[in-house]
Structures are given as structure tokens and as C-alpha cells.
Tab-separated table of C-alpha atoms in Angstrom:
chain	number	residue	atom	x	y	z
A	1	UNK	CA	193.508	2.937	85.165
A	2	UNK	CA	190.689	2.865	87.804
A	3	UNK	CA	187.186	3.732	88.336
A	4	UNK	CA	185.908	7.105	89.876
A	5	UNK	CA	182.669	6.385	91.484
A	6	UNK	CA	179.939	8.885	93.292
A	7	UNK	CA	176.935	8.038	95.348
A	8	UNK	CA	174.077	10.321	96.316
A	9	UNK	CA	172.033	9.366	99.238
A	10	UNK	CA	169.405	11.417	100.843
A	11	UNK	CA	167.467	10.190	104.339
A	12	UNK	CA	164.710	9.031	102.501
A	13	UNK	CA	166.170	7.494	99.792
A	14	UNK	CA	168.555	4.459	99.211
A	15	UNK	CA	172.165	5.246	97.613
A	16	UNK	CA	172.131	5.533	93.794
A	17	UNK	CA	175.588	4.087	92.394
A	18	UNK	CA	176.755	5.333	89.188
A	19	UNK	CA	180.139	4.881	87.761
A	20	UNK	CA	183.170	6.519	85.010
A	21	UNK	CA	185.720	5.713	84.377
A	22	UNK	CA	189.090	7.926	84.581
A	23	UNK	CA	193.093	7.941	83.676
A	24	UNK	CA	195.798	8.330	86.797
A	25	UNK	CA	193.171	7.893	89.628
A	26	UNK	CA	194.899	5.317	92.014
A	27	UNK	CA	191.328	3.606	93.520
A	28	UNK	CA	187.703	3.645	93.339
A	29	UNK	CA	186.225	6.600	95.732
A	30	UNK	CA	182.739	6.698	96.728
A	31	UNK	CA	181.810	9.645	98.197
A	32	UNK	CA	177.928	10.984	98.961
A	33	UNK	CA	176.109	13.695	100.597
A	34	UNK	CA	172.975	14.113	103.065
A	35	UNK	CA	170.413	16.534	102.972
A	36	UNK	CA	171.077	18.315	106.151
A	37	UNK	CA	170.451	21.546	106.421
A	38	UNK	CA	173.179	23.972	106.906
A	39	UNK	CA	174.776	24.467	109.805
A	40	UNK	CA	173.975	27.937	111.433
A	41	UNK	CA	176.356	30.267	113.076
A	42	UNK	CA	178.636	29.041	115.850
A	43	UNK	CA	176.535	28.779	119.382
A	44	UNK	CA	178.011	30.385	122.650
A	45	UNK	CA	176.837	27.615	123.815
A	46	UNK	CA	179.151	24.607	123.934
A	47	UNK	CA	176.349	22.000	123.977
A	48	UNK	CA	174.290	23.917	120.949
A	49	UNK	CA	174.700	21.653	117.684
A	50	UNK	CA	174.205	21.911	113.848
A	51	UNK	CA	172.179	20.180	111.319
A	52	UNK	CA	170.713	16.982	112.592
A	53	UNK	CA	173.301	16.640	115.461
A	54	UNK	CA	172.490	15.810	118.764
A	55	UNK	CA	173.797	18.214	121.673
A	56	UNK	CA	176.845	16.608	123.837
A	57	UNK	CA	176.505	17.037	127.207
A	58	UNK	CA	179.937	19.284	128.715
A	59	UNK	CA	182.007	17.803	131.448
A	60	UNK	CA	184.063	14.253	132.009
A	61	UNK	CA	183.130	11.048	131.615
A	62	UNK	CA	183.365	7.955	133.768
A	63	UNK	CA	182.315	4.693	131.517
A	64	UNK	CA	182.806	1.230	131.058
A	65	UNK	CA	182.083	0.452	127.507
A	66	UNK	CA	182.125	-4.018	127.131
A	67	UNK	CA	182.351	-5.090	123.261
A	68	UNK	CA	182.116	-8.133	122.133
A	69	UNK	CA	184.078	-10.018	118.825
A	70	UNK	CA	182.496	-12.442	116.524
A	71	UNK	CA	185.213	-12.616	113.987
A	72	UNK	CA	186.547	-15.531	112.082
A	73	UNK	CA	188.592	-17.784	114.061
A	74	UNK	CA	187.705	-20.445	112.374
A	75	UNK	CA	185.613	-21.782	108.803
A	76	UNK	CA	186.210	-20.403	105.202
A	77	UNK	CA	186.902	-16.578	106.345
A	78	UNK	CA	189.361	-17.887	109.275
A	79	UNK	CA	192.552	-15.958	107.619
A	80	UNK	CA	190.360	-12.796	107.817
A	81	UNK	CA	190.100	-13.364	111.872
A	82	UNK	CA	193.584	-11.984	112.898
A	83	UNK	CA	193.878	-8.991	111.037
A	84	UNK	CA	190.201	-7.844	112.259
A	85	UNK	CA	191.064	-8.748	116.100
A	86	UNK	CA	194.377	-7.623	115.863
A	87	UNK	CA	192.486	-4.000	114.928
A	88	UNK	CA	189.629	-4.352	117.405
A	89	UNK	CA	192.497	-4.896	120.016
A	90	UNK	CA	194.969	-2.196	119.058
A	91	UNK	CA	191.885	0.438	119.266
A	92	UNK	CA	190.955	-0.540	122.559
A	93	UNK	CA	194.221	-0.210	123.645
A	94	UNK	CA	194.776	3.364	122.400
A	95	UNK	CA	191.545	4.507	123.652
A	96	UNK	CA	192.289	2.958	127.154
A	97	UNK	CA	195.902	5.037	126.910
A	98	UNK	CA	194.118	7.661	126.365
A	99	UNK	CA	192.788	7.849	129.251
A	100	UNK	CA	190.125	10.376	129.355
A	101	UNK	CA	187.502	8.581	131.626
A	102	UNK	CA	186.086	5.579	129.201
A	103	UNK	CA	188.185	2.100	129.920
A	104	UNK	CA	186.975	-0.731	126.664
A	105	UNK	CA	186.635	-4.309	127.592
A	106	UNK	CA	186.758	-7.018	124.248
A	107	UNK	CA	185.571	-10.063	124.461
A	108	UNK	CA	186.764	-12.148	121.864
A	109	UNK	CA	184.330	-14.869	120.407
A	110	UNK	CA	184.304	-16.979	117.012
A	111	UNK	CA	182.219	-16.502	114.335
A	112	UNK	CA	182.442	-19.521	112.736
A	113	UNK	CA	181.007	-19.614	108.884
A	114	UNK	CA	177.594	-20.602	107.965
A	115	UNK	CA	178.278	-24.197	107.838
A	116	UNK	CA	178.318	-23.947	111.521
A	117	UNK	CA	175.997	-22.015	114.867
A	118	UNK	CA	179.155	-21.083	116.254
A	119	UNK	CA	178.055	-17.457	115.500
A	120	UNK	CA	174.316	-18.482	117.624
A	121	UNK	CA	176.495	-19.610	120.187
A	122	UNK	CA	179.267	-16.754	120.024
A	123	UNK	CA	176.689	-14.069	120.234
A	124	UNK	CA	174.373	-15.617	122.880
A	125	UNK	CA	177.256	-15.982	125.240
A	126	UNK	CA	178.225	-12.431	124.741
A	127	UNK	CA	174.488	-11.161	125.221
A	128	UNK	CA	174.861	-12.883	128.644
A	129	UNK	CA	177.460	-10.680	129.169
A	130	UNK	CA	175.882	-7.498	128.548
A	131	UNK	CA	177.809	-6.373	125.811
A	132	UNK	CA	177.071	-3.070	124.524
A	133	UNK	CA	178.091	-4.111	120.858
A	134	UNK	CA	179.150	-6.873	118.871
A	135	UNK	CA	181.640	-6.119	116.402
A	136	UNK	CA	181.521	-8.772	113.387
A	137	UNK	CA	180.574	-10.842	111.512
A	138	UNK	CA	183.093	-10.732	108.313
A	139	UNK	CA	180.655	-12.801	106.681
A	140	UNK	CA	177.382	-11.372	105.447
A	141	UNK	CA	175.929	-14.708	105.243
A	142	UNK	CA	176.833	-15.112	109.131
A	143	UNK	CA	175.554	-11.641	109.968
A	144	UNK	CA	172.334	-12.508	108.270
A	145	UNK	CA	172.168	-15.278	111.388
A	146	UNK	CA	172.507	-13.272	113.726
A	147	UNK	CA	171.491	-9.608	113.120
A	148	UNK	CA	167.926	-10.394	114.456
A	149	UNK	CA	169.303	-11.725	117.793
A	150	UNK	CA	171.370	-8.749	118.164
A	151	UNK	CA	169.509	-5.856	117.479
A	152	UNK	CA	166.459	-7.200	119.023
A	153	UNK	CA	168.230	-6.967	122.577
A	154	UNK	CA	169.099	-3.145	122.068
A	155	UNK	CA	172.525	-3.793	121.234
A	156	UNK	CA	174.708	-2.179	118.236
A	157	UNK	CA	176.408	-5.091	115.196
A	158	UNK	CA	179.156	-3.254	113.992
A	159	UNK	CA	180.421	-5.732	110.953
A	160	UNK	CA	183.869	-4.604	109.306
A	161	UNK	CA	183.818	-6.451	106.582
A	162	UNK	CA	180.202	-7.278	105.975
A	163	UNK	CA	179.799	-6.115	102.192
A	164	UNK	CA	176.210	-7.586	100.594
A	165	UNK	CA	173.781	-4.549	99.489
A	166	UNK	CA	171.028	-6.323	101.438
A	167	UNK	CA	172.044	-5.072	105.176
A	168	UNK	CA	171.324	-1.731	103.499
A	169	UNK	CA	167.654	-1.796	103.604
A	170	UNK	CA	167.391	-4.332	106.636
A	171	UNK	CA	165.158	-4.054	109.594
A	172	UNK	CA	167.666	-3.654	112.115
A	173	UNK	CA	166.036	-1.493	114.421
A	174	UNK	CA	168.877	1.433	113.715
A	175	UNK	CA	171.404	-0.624	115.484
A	176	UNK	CA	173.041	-2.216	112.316
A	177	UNK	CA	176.365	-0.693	110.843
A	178	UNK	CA	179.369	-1.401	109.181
A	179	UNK	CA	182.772	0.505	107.568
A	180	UNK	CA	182.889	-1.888	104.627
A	181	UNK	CA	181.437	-0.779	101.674
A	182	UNK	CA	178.248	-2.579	99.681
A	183	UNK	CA	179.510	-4.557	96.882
A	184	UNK	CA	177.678	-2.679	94.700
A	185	UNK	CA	180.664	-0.431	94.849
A	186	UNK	CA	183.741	-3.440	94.766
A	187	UNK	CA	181.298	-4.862	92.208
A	188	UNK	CA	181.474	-1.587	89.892
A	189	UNK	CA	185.354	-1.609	90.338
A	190	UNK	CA	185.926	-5.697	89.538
A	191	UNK	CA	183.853	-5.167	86.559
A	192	UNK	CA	184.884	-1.858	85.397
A	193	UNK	CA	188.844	-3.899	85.548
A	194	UNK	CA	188.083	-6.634	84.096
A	195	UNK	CA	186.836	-4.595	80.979
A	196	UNK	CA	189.544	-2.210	81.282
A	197	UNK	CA	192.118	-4.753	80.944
A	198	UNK	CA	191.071	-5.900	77.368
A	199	UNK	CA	188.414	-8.964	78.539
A	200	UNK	CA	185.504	-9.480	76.270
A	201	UNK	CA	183.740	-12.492	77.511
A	202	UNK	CA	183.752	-13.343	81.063
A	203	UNK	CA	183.044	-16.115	83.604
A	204	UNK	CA	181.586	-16.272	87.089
A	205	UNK	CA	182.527	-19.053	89.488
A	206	UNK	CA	180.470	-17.932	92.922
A	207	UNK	CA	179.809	-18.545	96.269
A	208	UNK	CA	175.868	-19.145	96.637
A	209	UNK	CA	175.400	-16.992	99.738
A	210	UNK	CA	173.959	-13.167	99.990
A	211	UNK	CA	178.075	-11.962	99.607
A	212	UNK	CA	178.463	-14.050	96.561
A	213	UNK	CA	175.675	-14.048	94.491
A	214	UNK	CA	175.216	-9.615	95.232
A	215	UNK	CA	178.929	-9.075	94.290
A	216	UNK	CA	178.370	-11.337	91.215
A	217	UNK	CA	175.633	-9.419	90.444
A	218	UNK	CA	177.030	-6.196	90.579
A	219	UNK	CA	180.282	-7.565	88.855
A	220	UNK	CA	177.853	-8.848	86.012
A	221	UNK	CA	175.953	-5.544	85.853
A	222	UNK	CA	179.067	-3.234	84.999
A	223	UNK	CA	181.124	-5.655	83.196
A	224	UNK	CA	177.720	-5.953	80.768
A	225	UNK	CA	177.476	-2.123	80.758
A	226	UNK	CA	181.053	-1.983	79.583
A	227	UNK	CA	180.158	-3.817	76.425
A	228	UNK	CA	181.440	-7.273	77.559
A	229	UNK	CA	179.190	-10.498	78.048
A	230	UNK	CA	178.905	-13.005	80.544
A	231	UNK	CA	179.610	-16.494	79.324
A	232	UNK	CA	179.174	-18.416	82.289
A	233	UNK	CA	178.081	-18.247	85.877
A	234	UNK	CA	178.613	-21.057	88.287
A	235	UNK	CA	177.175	-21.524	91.683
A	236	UNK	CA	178.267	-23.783	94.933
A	237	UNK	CA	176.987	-24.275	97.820
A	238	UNK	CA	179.406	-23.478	101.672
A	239	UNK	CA	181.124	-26.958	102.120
A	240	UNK	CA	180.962	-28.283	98.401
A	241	UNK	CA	184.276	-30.182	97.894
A	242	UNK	CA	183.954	-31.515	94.424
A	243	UNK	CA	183.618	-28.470	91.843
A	244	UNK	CA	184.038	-30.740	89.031
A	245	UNK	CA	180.936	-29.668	87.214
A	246	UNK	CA	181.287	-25.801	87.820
A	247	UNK	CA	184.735	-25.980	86.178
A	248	UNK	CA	183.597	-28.437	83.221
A	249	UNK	CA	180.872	-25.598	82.332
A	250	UNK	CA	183.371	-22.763	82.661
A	251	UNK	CA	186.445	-24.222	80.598
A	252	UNK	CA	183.432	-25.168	77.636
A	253	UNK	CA	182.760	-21.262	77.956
A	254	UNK	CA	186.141	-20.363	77.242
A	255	UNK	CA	185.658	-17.202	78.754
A	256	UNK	CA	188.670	-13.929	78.342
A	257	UNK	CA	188.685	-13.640	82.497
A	258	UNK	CA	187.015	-16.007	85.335
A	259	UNK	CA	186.214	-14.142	88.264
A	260	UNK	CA	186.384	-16.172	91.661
A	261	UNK	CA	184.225	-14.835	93.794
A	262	UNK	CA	184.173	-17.577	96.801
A	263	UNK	CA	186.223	-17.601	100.422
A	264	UNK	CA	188.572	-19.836	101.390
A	265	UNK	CA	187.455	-22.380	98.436
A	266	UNK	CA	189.642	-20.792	96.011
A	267	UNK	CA	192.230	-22.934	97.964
A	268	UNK	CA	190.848	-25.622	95.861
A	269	UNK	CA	189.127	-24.036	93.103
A	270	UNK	CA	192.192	-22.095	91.667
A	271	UNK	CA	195.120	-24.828	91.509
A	272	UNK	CA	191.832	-26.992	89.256
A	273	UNK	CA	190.919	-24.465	87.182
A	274	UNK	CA	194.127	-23.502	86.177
A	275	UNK	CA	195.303	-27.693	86.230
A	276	UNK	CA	192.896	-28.170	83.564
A	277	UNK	CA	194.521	-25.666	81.499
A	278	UNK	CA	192.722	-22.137	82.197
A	279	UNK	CA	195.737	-19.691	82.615
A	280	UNK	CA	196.464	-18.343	86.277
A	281	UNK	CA	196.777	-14.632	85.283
A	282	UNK	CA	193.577	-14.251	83.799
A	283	UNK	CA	191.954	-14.594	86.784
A	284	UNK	CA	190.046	-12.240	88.901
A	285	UNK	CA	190.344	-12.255	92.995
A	286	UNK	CA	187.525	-10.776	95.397
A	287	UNK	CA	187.912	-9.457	99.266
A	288	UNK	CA	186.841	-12.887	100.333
A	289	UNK	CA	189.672	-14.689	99.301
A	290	UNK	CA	192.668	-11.867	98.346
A	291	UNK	CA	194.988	-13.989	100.458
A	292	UNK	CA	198.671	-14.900	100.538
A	293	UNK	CA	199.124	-17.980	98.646
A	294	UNK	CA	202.818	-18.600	98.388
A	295	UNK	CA	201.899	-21.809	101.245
A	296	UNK	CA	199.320	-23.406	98.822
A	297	UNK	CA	199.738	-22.623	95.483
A	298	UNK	CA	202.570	-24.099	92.743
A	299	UNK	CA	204.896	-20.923	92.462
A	300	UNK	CA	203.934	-18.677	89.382
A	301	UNK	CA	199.928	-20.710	89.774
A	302	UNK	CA	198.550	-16.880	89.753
A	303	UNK	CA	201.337	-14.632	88.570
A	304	UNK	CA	199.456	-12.124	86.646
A	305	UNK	CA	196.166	-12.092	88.410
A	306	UNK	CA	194.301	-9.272	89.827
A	307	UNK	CA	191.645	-8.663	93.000
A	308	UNK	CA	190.139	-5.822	94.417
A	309	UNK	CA	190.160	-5.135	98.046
A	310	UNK	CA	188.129	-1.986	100.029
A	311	UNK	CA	190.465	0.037	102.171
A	312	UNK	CA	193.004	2.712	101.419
A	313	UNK	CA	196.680	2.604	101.285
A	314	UNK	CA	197.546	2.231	104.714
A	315	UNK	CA	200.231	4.338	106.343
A	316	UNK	CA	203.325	2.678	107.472
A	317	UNK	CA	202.553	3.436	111.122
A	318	UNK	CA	199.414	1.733	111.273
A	319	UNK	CA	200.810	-0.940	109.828
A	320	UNK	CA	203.595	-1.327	112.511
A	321	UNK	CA	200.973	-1.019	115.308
A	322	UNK	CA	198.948	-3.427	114.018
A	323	UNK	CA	202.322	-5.399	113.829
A	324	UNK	CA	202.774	-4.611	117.708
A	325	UNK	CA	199.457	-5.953	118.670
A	326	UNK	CA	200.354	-9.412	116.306
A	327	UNK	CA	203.749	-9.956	114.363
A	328	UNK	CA	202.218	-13.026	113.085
A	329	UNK	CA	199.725	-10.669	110.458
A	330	UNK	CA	203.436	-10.426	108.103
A	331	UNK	CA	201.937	-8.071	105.094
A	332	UNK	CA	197.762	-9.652	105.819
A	333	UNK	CA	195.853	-6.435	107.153
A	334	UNK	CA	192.470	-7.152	105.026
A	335	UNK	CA	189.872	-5.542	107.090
A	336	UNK	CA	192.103	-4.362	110.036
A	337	UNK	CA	191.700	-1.055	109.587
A	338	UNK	CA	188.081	-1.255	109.120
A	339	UNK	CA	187.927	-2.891	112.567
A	340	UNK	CA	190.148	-0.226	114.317
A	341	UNK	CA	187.488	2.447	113.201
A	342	UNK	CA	184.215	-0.025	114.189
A	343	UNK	CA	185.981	0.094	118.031
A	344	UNK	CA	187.022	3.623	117.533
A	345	UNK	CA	183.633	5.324	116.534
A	346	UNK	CA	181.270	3.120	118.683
A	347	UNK	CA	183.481	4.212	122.174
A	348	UNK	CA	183.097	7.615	120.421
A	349	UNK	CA	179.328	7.452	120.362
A	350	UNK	CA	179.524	6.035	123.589
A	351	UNK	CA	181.326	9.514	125.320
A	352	UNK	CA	179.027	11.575	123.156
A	353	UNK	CA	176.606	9.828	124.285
A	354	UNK	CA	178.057	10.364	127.788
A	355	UNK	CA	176.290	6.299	127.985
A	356	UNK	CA	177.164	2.813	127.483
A	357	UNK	CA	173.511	1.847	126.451
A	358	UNK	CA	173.581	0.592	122.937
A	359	UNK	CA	170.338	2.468	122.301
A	360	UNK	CA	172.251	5.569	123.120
A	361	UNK	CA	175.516	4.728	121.167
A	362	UNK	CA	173.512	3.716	117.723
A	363	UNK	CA	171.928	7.584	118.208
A	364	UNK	CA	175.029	9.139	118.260
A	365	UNK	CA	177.106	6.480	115.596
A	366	UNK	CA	176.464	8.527	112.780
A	367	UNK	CA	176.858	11.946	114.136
A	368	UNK	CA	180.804	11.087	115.103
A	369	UNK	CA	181.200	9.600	111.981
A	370	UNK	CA	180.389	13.001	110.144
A	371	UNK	CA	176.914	11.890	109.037
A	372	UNK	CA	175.400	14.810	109.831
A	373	UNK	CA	177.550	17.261	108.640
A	374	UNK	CA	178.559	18.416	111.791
A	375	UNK	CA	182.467	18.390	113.990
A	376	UNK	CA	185.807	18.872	113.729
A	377	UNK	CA	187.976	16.649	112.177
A	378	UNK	CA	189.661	14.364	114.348
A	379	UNK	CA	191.772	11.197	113.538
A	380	UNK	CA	192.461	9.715	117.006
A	381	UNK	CA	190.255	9.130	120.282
A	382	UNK	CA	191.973	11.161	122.770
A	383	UNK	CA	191.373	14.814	120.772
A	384	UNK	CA	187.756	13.605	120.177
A	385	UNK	CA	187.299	12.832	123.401
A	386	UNK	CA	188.949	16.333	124.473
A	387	UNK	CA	186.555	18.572	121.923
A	388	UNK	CA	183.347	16.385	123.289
A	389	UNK	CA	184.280	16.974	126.740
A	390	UNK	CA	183.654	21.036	125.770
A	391	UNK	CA	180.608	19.995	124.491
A	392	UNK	CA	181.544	20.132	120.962
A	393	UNK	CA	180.830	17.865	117.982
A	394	UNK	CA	183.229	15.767	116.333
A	395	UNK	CA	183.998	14.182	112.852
A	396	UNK	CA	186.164	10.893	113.036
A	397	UNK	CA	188.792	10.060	109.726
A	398	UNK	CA	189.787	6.735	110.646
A	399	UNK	CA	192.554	4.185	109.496
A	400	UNK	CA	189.931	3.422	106.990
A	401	UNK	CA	189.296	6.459	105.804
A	402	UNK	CA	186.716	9.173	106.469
A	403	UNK	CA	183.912	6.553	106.467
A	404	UNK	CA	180.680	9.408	107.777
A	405	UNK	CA	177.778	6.594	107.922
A	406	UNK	CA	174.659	7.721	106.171
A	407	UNK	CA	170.909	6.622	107.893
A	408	UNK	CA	170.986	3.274	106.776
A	409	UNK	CA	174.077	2.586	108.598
A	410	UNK	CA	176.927	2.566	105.688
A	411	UNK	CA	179.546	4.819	104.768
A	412	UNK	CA	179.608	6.319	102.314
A	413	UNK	CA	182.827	7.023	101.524
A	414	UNK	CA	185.208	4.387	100.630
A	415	UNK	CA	188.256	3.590	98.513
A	416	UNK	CA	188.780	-0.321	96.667
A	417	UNK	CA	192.112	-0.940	95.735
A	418	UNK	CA	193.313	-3.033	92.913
A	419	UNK	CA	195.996	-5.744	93.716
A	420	UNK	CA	198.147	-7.604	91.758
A	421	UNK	CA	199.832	-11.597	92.576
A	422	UNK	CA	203.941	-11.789	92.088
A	423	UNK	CA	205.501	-15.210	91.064
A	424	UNK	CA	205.702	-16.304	94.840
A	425	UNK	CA	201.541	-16.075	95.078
A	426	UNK	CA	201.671	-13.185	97.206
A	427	UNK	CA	200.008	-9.884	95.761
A	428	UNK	CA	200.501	-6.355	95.870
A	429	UNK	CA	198.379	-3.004	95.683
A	430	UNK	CA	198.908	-1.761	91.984
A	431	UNK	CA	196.385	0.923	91.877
């Protein structure tokens, strides 16, 4: 069983989450709508539009679109940093393939984690550069760093993975946007599980940062409105190595489920808690650290436990050109796909656009994506770029899925899947 989720979101108005939940649905789905008005009959015009869509200027393009990366080589997100790349990279190379007058330069930078300024020093190198976006952070607390630095230079953040419901409301100058869903969503679905899989009492062990303490929050509110309780809810600070005390106050609880809501600390956190007798497969795993374990973790630590992950069930051929791009990934795509469509809909903008000025590229961001109700469905970067050079608008499905950004910069449609660990600490998509 899952949770069936809608979202309504109007351009003057922040999204309104509410939640049910239903038999046989295989993931979460958000979906919303905009207030556009309807689109009026088709234009002899090529470069007439619909709705709230700007016109696209007719004819080819010759641009030279330079990206920038701050994804996690290194700190607590690090094993997120190949799968992201590894989609950043195969996008630019299909959209330089496709060769339709628009060649993508990457430059690849560290984000570090917030323990560190490698992100300071990441993005004011690429600034120097004259990037027209940055894609990344993975970390919302590391985007909070650096989103002011970014957008105040007229230049697009384009975060994958970034998931806290803050960025929603943020003064970002219209430049700010990301694929991942808020955690108000993954929150609904953790919560919703939990419940659903017979917990009554419940215990929070969470990151202190703005991705932490929102998902907890959100986890908290629907496990609550489900009828169950709370019993304890533990905080640590990025780069706390003795946990000691969190643990102490969560075993005393005695809690049906512990939720882990950290990043790469659950390396640690996990093997104690479940040392000092909690059992392994009644925990609960978050985006942050849904990882492969079999390397770290006693065999059978976790066998049981559960996570939730945003992205849809990805097709076998994605996989195996992500695979192309990096063997190494083996079955860790977390966030690749996400990345693939950041790199894919901001060169997108960019030929609408007919402009590599980020500016320009934030204008047209949502319109590709769908946002404005307007285009043809297209699921690759050569027949978008073949329908804008007529002149016509285009909506972009990506790897993701069909992710149409609403005014504040998210999408608004998104799918969290539920995931299960095997004996050998490596997990699987169950619903």
C-alpha cells in the first residue's frame, strides 16, 4: 500500500499538500495545476503562444551554453556525487549529439557539506567562469550557502536533490529551481508508511539542518494525523561523532519504528542503535542516506527496513546509459535522473530562449517544463529543439518524470518510491 497525494498551486499562492491513502497504487504522485488561462486556437503564426508562454523566436540556433557542478564529491552526501554527475554528464552529451546548433560545456566542482566552504569556493570559481548555471547543491543546507551568491550574479541554481520546503518561498530573484520534490511530499509518504505498516509510537533521530529538521517535521505531522504518536525526537549537529545520548533517549522511548533521518551518519548511527538491541527492520531510511550498505553493515544489520526515495521507476535504458557514462554507479542512481532533466531543461530554456544569459534561461525554465500549460510533449532534446526551431512551444517529460515547475520554481509533479533492504544491506524498490 502507498499514498496518493495531490497539490494545488495557483501563482499567487503557495502549494497546499493534502494526502489519502489508497490500495494497489505503486508510489506517491503529486500532481498540481496553474491558473492559466486556456489556450486559444492554434496561431498561423509559428511564434504566437498560449497561456502565459513566451513566443520562441523561428530559425537555428548557434550557442554556447557553460554549466557549472557543485555536487558532492566529498562530506556526508559524497555517495550522492556520482550518480548526479554521471546524469549531468550523460545529458550534455546527448544534447551535444544532437547537434542542432547549442554545444554544453560542464564544469565539474565539489560541493563539499556544510562542515566545510568548499561550496563558497566551488561556486566563486565557477562565477569567474561565467557560468550560465550552477547545477547543485544535493544538500539544502549547502544550497542555503550559496543561493544568495548565485542568484545575485544573474545566474540560474538548478539543485537536483535539494528537498527542504524553505527554497519554496525564498528570495531568489526567480533564478532558483530544482526537480526534487519538497519534503513535505517524502514527508507525507514516510509517515503515511510507517503508520501503514502497523507502528503506533514512533521515534525521530535527525539531522539538525533545514533538510532534517523540515522532513522530520513533515514525517511527524502525518504520522500524528494517522493516529500514531511521537515518542522521541533527537537532534545532532553535522560532524557529531558520539550519539551516545540521542540513542540513550530513544531506546528509553521504546518506540514501534525509529526513523533516521541524517546523511552519511547513519554509517554510525545504525550498526549502535541496533548494537544496543533496537531491531534493524524496524527502521525507517530517508533520501539522504538510502545507500548500499552491504560494505559497512554486519549482513542481515537492516534486513527488513524500509526508505523512501523521490524518482520513478527508471527504465532499463536509462539505466544502462547512465552505466555508459560510469560503470562504477553498480545499482546507485539516487538523484541521477533528476540531474539529467536539471541539464536537459535549462539548455532547453536556453534555445527557447534563443540566449545563454541566465536571466533569459530562468524566463523560459518553466515554460519548457510545461508550467504554463503550453507544448508538445517531448522526452528528448533533439525533437524539442526541432519543434522550437518552428517556433513552437514545447513540454519536456524527463527521466524524472514530467516534472512542469510551478512559479516558485518546483515541480510539481513527482513520484517517491518505497524501498526495501535484503539480507546483504542492499535495498530494493517495493512499491
Amino acid at each position: 500500500m502507498s499514498v496518493f497525494a495531490k497539490a494545488t498551486a495557483s501563482r499567487s499562492a503557495r502549494a497546499v499538500w493534502t494526502g489519502v491513502a489508497l490500495a494497489g497504487v505503486s508510489a506517491l504522485l503529486l500532481t498540481a495545476c496553474s491558473s492559466g488561462a486556456p489556450a486559444p486556437a492554434e496561431s498561423e503564426a509559428p511564434t504566437e503562444s498560449a497561456g502565459d508562454a513566451l513566443p520562441i523566436e523561428a530559425g537555428d540556433r548557434d550557442l554556447t551554453l557553460k554549466v557549472g557542478t557543485i555536487l558532492p564529491q566529498s562530506g556526508t552526501l559524497a555517495f550522492l556525487g556520482p550518480p548526479e554527475e554521471a546524469g549531468v554528464a550523460l545529458a550534455a552529451k546527448e544534447i551535444n549529439e544532437a547537434d542542432m546548433g547549442i554545444n554544453v560545456e560542464v564544469v565539474y566542482r565539489d560541493s563539499g557539506d556544510t562542515t566545510t566552504d568548499i561550496a563558497t569556493v566551488s561556486v566563486t570559481d565557477l562565477l569567474s567562469q561565467d557560468v550560465s548555471a550552477i547545477i547543485g547543491a544535493a544538500s539544502s543546507g549547502v544550497s542555503f550557502t550559496v543561493i544568495d551568491q548565485i542568484t545575485a550574479a544573474g545566474v540560474v541554481q538548478f539543485s537536483p536533490a535539494n528537498t527542504s520546503p524553505d527554497f519554496t518561498d525564498y528570495e531568489d530573484n526567480g533564478l532558483y529551481f530544482r526537480t526534487a520534490p519538497s519534503d513535505l511530499l517524502q514527508g507525507e509518504v514516510l509517515g503515511n508508511q510507517i503508520a501503514e505498516d502497523g507502528a503506533s509510537t514512533l521515534g525521530l533521530l535527525v539531522l539538525n539542518d533545514p533538510y532534517g529538521t523540515g522532513l522530520a517535521a513533515a514525517t511527524k505531522e502525518a504520522f500524528e494525523a494517522a493516529g500514531g504518536e511521537v515518542v522521541a525526537e533527537e537532534l545532532f549537529n553535522t560532524g557529531d561523532s558520539n550519539f551516545d545520548a540521542q540513542l540513550s533517549s530513544i531506546n528509553a522511548a521504546n518506540p514501534d519504528a525509529v526513523a533516521v533521518i541524517t546523511f552519511d551518519e547513519a554509517k554510525v548511527v545504525v550498526p549502535a542503535l541496533v548494537g544496543s538491541g533496537y531491531p534493524g527492520d524496524q527502521l525507517y531510511f530517508v533520501d539522504g542516506n538510502l545507500a548500499d550498505y552491504s560494505a559497512d553493515f554486519a549482513p542481515g544489520l537492516i534486513a527488513g527496513a524500509k526508505g523512501t526515495l523521490p524518482g520513478p521507476v527508471l527504465e532499463d535504458d536509462f539505466r544502462d546509459r547512465l552505466l555508459e557514462i560510469n560503470p562504477d554507479l553498480g545499482t546507485q542512481f539516487s538523484y541521477g535522473p533528476e540531474s539529467y532533466d536539471a541539464l536537459m531543461l535549462i539548455a532547453l530554456a536556453a534555445y527557447a530562449a534563443n540566449s545563454t544569459d541566465g536571466t533569459d534561461i530562468a524566463e523560459y525554465l518553466r515554460q519548457v517544463s510545461g508550467g504554463t500549460g503550453d507544448g508538445e510533449v517531448v522526452s528528448n532534446f533533439a525533437d524539442a529543439a526541432k519543434l522550437l526551431t518552428e517556433g513552437q512551444q514545447v513540454d519536456y517529460d524527463g527521466a524524472s518524470g514530467p516534472i512542469t515547475l510551478d512559479e516558485h520554481g518546483d515541480p510539481t509533479e513527482a513520484t517517491i518510491g518505497i524501498y526495501q533492504y535484503k539480507d546483504d544491506n542492499t535495498y530494493e524498490r517495493i512499491n
